[in-house]
């Protein structure tokens, strides 16, 4: 099972990944992130978000996020899924479509095609969209990295982009409105959904093994 957390800046993804770590201890989970889920990715992350001495163009930035993802999938995500681990990733393909596509203005279909190429058929089973009003999310940030420094209008495009993607794939996305929920309330919602989803999956796998001819009706 491959789960991703997405959302505008300040929506609480990092907080939720940390809270999930508390239930992940005894389970077969891997918690990871984009960008920066590998040693190579950490170097790219520094260039992309913190190093103010360089300014990659929008296309160069896109390619760096894709490089980070390619390495991450090959060396971390695929091996973990092959060991039947539940992989939970802080940001993934949707962030690229939203930040480099909807917000920076690069071609969205081209980015989706690049994602398909880099992911080699891998797609999240379930994506939590932590939705937040851009003003509130932006107000929560204590310090701002290079992308967050783009400002409030950029954040508004980001939020609208995520909501648009969620409307295109309602079966994959689970939207959580975090505007009026505290950190633990959001955590409960995420945890419950993951537990329910995991049970449904194991039930389906068991049924497929026992009644293979029923597979199409599942
Ligand atoms: N990016 C991209 O452009 N293209 C791509 O393909 C990918 C990424 C993969 C990653 O930075 C950046 O890379 C990101 C998009 C871009 N944009 N930026 N910057 P990151 O991973 O370091 O940053 P982030 O994912 O945006 O995290 P963040 O900005 O730190 O926000 P967050 O993780 O969503 O929020 P948080 O750190 O958990 O919480 C922020 C504060 O709010 C903190 O004080 C919490 O205690 C508080 N908080 C959290 N939840 C709540 C609730 N429910 N109520 C009240 N207060 C809360």
Short mmCIF file of C-alpha atoms and ligand atoms in Angstrom, two decimals:
data_model
loop_
_atom_site.label_atom_id
_atom_site.label_comp_id
_atom_site.label_asym_id
_atom_site.label_seq_id
_atom_site.Cartn_x
_atom_site.Cartn_y
_atom_site.Cartn_z
CA UNK A 1 0.00 0.00 0.00
CA UNK A 2 1.35 3.37 -1.03
CA UNK A 3 -0.07 6.47 0.67
CA UNK A 4 0.82 10.11 0.04
CA UNK A 5 0.15 13.32 1.98
CA UNK A 6 -0.33 16.47 -0.06
CA UNK A 7 -1.46 20.02 0.52
CA UNK A 8 -0.48 23.69 0.51
CA UNK A 9 2.35 24.97 2.69
CA UNK A 10 1.48 25.05 6.36
CA UNK A 11 -1.38 22.56 6.03
CA UNK A 12 0.27 20.29 8.60
CA UNK A 13 1.79 17.45 6.56
CA UNK A 14 5.06 17.31 8.50
CA UNK A 15 3.16 17.38 11.79
CA UNK A 16 0.99 14.49 10.61
CA UNK A 17 3.94 12.41 9.38
CA UNK A 18 5.53 12.83 12.82
CA UNK A 19 2.30 11.77 14.53
CA UNK A 20 2.04 8.75 12.23
CA UNK A 21 5.54 7.76 13.31
CA UNK A 22 4.07 7.00 16.76
CA UNK A 23 1.72 4.34 15.34
CA UNK A 24 4.28 3.18 12.79
CA UNK A 25 6.73 1.84 15.37
CA UNK A 26 5.19 -1.61 15.70
CA UNK A 27 3.94 -1.87 12.18
CA UNK A 28 5.43 -2.51 8.81
CA UNK A 29 5.52 1.15 7.70
CA UNK A 30 8.02 3.36 5.91
CA UNK A 31 7.65 7.14 6.35
CA UNK A 32 9.48 9.18 3.75
CA UNK A 33 9.31 12.44 1.77
CA UNK A 34 9.74 14.33 -1.53
CA UNK A 35 12.09 16.01 -2.01
CA UNK A 36 14.84 14.52 0.13
CA UNK A 37 14.00 10.85 0.73
CA UNK A 38 17.51 9.74 -0.34
CA UNK A 39 21.09 11.04 0.13
CA UNK A 40 21.00 12.28 -3.48
CA UNK A 41 17.59 13.84 -2.89
CA UNK A 42 18.84 15.67 0.20
CA UNK A 43 21.41 17.48 -1.93
CA UNK A 44 18.72 18.41 -4.47
CA UNK A 45 16.44 19.56 -1.64
CA UNK A 46 19.13 21.96 -0.45
CA UNK A 47 19.42 23.50 -3.95
CA UNK A 48 15.65 23.63 -4.45
CA UNK A 49 14.57 25.06 -1.12
CA UNK A 50 17.43 26.59 0.82
CA UNK A 51 20.40 27.63 -1.28
CA UNK A 52 19.73 31.27 -2.16
CA UNK A 53 22.95 31.51 -4.19
CA UNK A 54 21.34 29.62 -7.12
CA UNK A 55 18.02 30.20 -8.92
CA UNK A 56 17.02 27.27 -11.16
CA UNK A 57 14.61 28.22 -13.97
CA UNK A 58 11.08 26.75 -13.77
CA UNK A 59 12.03 23.93 -16.17
CA UNK A 60 15.31 23.24 -14.37
CA UNK A 61 13.39 23.15 -11.08
CA UNK A 62 10.88 20.68 -12.57
CA UNK A 63 13.67 18.37 -13.69
CA UNK A 64 15.32 18.45 -10.25
CA UNK A 65 12.07 17.38 -8.58
CA UNK A 66 11.78 14.59 -11.15
CA UNK A 67 15.40 13.49 -10.49
CA UNK A 68 14.69 13.40 -6.78
CA UNK A 69 11.60 11.25 -7.44
CA UNK A 70 13.34 8.86 -9.85
CA UNK A 71 16.07 8.08 -7.30
CA UNK A 72 13.57 7.82 -4.46
CA UNK A 73 11.32 5.37 -6.31
CA UNK A 74 14.18 3.19 -7.50
CA UNK A 75 16.12 2.95 -4.24
CA UNK A 76 13.54 3.47 -1.48
CA UNK A 77 9.87 3.18 -2.43
CA UNK A 78 9.92 0.17 -4.76
CA UNK A 79 12.14 -1.96 -2.46
CA UNK A 80 9.88 -1.13 0.51
CA UNK A 81 6.70 -2.03 -1.38
CA UNK A 82 8.37 -5.25 -2.56
CA UNK A 83 8.85 -6.13 1.14
CA UNK A 84 5.11 -5.46 1.66
CA UNK A 85 5.77 -2.36 3.73
CA UNK A 86 3.12 0.36 3.86
CA UNK A 87 4.84 3.42 2.38
CA UNK A 88 3.67 6.86 3.50
CA UNK A 89 5.26 9.74 1.61
CA UNK A 90 5.16 13.47 2.48
CA UNK A 91 4.42 14.98 -0.98
CA UNK A 92 4.72 13.14 -4.31
CA UNK A 93 3.51 13.46 -7.93
CA UNK A 94 0.62 15.82 -7.18
CA UNK A 95 2.93 18.46 -5.68
CA UNK A 96 4.81 18.67 -8.98
CA UNK A 97 1.63 19.04 -11.03
CA UNK A 98 0.42 21.72 -8.63
CA UNK A 99 3.59 23.74 -7.86
CA UNK A 100 5.36 23.52 -11.23
CA UNK A 101 2.14 23.26 -13.28
CA UNK A 102 -0.78 25.17 -11.76
CA UNK A 103 1.37 27.66 -9.82
CA UNK A 104 4.48 28.15 -12.01
CA UNK A 105 2.53 27.76 -15.27
CA UNK A 106 4.39 24.87 -16.93
CA UNK A 107 2.33 22.52 -19.11
CA UNK A 108 0.24 20.29 -16.85
CA UNK A 109 -0.20 17.37 -19.25
CA UNK A 110 3.53 17.35 -19.91
CA UNK A 111 4.24 17.17 -16.16
CA UNK A 112 1.71 14.35 -15.75
CA UNK A 113 3.44 12.48 -18.60
CA UNK A 114 6.85 13.00 -16.97
CA UNK A 115 5.45 11.71 -13.67
CA UNK A 116 4.21 8.57 -15.46
CA UNK A 117 7.63 8.04 -17.03
CA UNK A 118 9.54 8.55 -13.78
CA UNK A 119 7.13 6.47 -11.67
CA UNK A 120 7.25 3.45 -14.02
CA UNK A 121 3.62 2.55 -13.37
CA UNK A 122 3.72 3.27 -9.63
CA UNK A 123 0.88 5.46 -8.35
CA UNK A 124 -0.35 6.16 -4.83
CA UNK A 125 -3.29 4.00 -3.73
CA UNK A 126 -4.53 6.71 -1.40
CA UNK A 127 -3.72 10.42 -1.19
CA UNK A 128 -4.65 12.65 1.73
CA UNK A 129 -5.16 16.24 0.70
CA UNK A 130 -4.77 18.39 3.81
CA UNK A 131 -6.73 21.39 2.65
CA UNK A 132 -6.22 24.80 4.24
CA UNK A 133 -7.15 28.37 3.45
CA UNK A 134 -4.04 29.98 1.92
CA UNK A 135 -4.06 32.85 4.45
CA UNK A 136 -4.18 30.49 7.42
CA UNK A 137 -1.55 28.09 6.04
CA UNK A 138 0.77 30.93 5.13
CA UNK A 139 0.30 32.50 8.55
CA UNK A 140 1.41 29.27 10.25
CA UNK A 141 4.85 29.25 8.63
CA UNK A 142 7.54 30.49 11.01
CA UNK A 143 10.33 30.68 8.45
CA UNK A 144 9.95 30.64 4.68
CA UNK A 145 11.99 28.58 2.19
CA UNK A 146 12.47 29.63 -1.45
CA UNK A 147 9.07 28.36 -2.61
CA UNK A 148 7.20 29.73 0.38
CA UNK A 149 8.85 33.10 -0.29
CA UNK A 150 6.83 33.27 -3.55
CA UNK A 151 4.00 34.77 -1.48
CA UNK A 152 0.28 34.51 -0.88
CA UNK A 153 -0.97 34.65 -4.50
CA UNK A 154 1.26 31.69 -5.33
CA UNK A 155 -0.21 29.81 -2.34
CA UNK A 156 -3.74 30.53 -3.56
CA UNK A 157 -2.90 28.96 -6.94
CA UNK A 158 -1.40 25.98 -5.11
CA UNK A 159 -4.55 25.40 -3.09
CA UNK A 160 -6.81 25.73 -6.15
CA UNK A 161 -4.56 23.30 -8.05
CA UNK A 162 -4.77 20.64 -5.36
CA UNK A 163 -8.57 20.94 -5.17
CA UNK A 164 -8.77 20.64 -8.95
CA UNK A 165 -6.64 17.45 -8.94
CA UNK A 166 -8.74 15.97 -6.13
CA UNK A 167 -11.91 16.60 -8.13
CA UNK A 168 -10.36 14.76 -11.10
CA UNK A 169 -9.58 11.64 -9.03
CA UNK A 170 -12.11 11.45 -6.19
CA UNK A 171 -11.42 7.75 -5.56
CA UNK A 172 -7.75 8.30 -4.82
CA UNK A 173 -8.01 11.56 -2.87
CA UNK A 174 -9.30 11.89 0.67
CA UNK A 175 -9.73 15.60 1.40
CA UNK A 176 -9.38 16.66 5.03
CA UNK A 177 -10.50 20.20 5.77
CA UNK A 178 -7.92 21.23 8.39
CA UNK A 179 -9.11 24.82 8.82
CA UNK A 180 -11.01 24.16 12.02
CA UNK A 181 -9.32 20.95 13.24
CA UNK A 182 -6.43 20.71 15.66
CA UNK A 183 -3.40 18.49 14.98
CA UNK A 184 -4.78 15.49 16.88
CA UNK A 185 -8.18 15.69 15.24
CA UNK A 186 -6.52 15.60 11.82
CA UNK A 187 -4.35 12.69 12.98
CA UNK A 188 -7.42 10.69 14.08
CA UNK A 189 -9.03 11.14 10.68
CA UNK A 190 -5.88 10.03 8.85
CA UNK A 191 -5.27 7.07 11.16
CA UNK A 192 -8.86 5.83 10.89
CA UNK A 193 -8.87 6.07 7.12
CA UNK A 194 -5.56 4.17 6.85
CA UNK A 195 -6.81 1.42 9.18
CA UNK A 196 -10.08 1.06 7.24
CA UNK A 197 -8.25 1.08 3.95
CA UNK A 198 -5.72 -1.53 5.11
CA UNK A 199 -8.55 -3.82 6.30
CA UNK A 200 -10.40 -3.46 2.98
CA UNK A 201 -7.24 -4.30 1.08
CA UNK A 202 -6.46 -7.41 3.13
CA UNK A 203 -10.07 -8.54 2.77
CA UNK A 204 -9.87 -8.10 -1.01
CA UNK A 205 -6.55 -9.97 -1.19
CA UNK A 206 -7.94 -12.84 0.89
CA UNK A 207 -11.09 -13.02 -1.25
CA UNK A 208 -9.05 -13.02 -4.45
CA UNK A 209 -6.96 -15.92 -3.18
CA UNK A 210 -9.96 -17.93 -2.04
CA UNK A 211 -12.42 -17.05 -4.81
CA UNK A 212 -10.28 -16.02 -7.81
CA UNK A 213 -13.28 -15.97 -10.16
CA UNK A 214 -14.94 -13.28 -8.03
CA UNK A 215 -12.07 -10.85 -8.70
CA UNK A 216 -13.91 -8.89 -11.37
CA UNK A 217 -16.84 -8.20 -9.11
CA UNK A 218 -14.62 -6.71 -6.37
N1 LIG B 1 7.64 20.98 -4.07
C1 LIG B 1 7.50 21.33 -5.39
O1 LIG B 1 7.49 22.52 -5.72
N2 LIG B 1 7.39 20.34 -6.32
C2 LIG B 1 7.43 19.03 -6.00
O2 LIG B 1 7.35 18.17 -6.87
C3 LIG B 1 7.55 18.69 -4.61
C4 LIG B 1 7.67 19.68 -3.68
C5 LIG B 1 7.61 17.25 -4.21
C6 LIG B 1 8.70 21.07 0.14
O3 LIG B 1 8.95 21.67 1.30
C7 LIG B 1 8.50 22.17 -0.87
O4 LIG B 1 8.78 21.62 -2.15
C8 LIG B 1 7.05 22.58 -0.88
C9 LIG B 1 6.56 22.27 -2.29
C10 LIG B 1 7.79 22.03 -3.06
N3 LIG B 1 6.84 23.96 -0.75
N4 LIG B 1 7.43 24.65 0.02
N5 LIG B 1 8.04 25.17 0.68
P1 LIG B 1 8.76 21.01 2.71
O5 LIG B 1 8.51 19.58 2.57
O6 LIG B 1 9.82 21.43 3.61
O7 LIG B 1 7.61 21.90 3.14
P2 LIG B 1 6.11 21.63 3.20
O8 LIG B 1 5.76 20.24 2.79
O9 LIG B 1 5.39 22.70 2.51
O10 LIG B 1 5.97 21.74 4.74
P3 LIG B 1 5.69 23.03 5.54
O11 LIG B 1 5.72 24.22 4.72
O12 LIG B 1 6.61 23.09 6.66
O13 LIG B 1 4.20 22.83 5.95
P4 LIG B 1 3.48 21.54 6.51
O14 LIG B 1 4.38 20.38 6.61
O15 LIG B 1 2.26 21.35 5.73
O16 LIG B 1 3.07 22.05 7.96
P5 LIG B 1 3.72 21.68 9.37
O17 LIG B 1 5.18 21.99 9.40
O18 LIG B 1 3.30 20.36 9.82
O19 LIG B 1 2.94 22.76 10.26
C11 LIG B 1 3.20 24.14 10.15
C12 LIG B 1 2.83 24.82 11.50
O20 LIG B 1 1.42 24.70 11.70
C13 LIG B 1 3.50 24.19 12.71
O21 LIG B 1 3.80 25.20 13.62
C14 LIG B 1 2.43 23.26 13.28
O22 LIG B 1 2.56 23.08 14.65
C15 LIG B 1 1.17 24.02 12.94
N6 LIG B 1 0.01 23.12 12.68
C16 LIG B 1 0.02 21.96 12.00
N7 LIG B 1 -1.21 21.41 11.96
C17 LIG B 1 -2.03 22.29 12.63
C18 LIG B 1 -3.43 22.30 12.93
N8 LIG B 1 -4.25 21.32 12.53
N9 LIG B 1 -3.92 23.36 13.61
C19 LIG B 1 -3.10 24.37 14.01
N10 LIG B 1 -1.76 24.42 13.77
C20 LIG B 1 -1.23 23.39 13.09
#
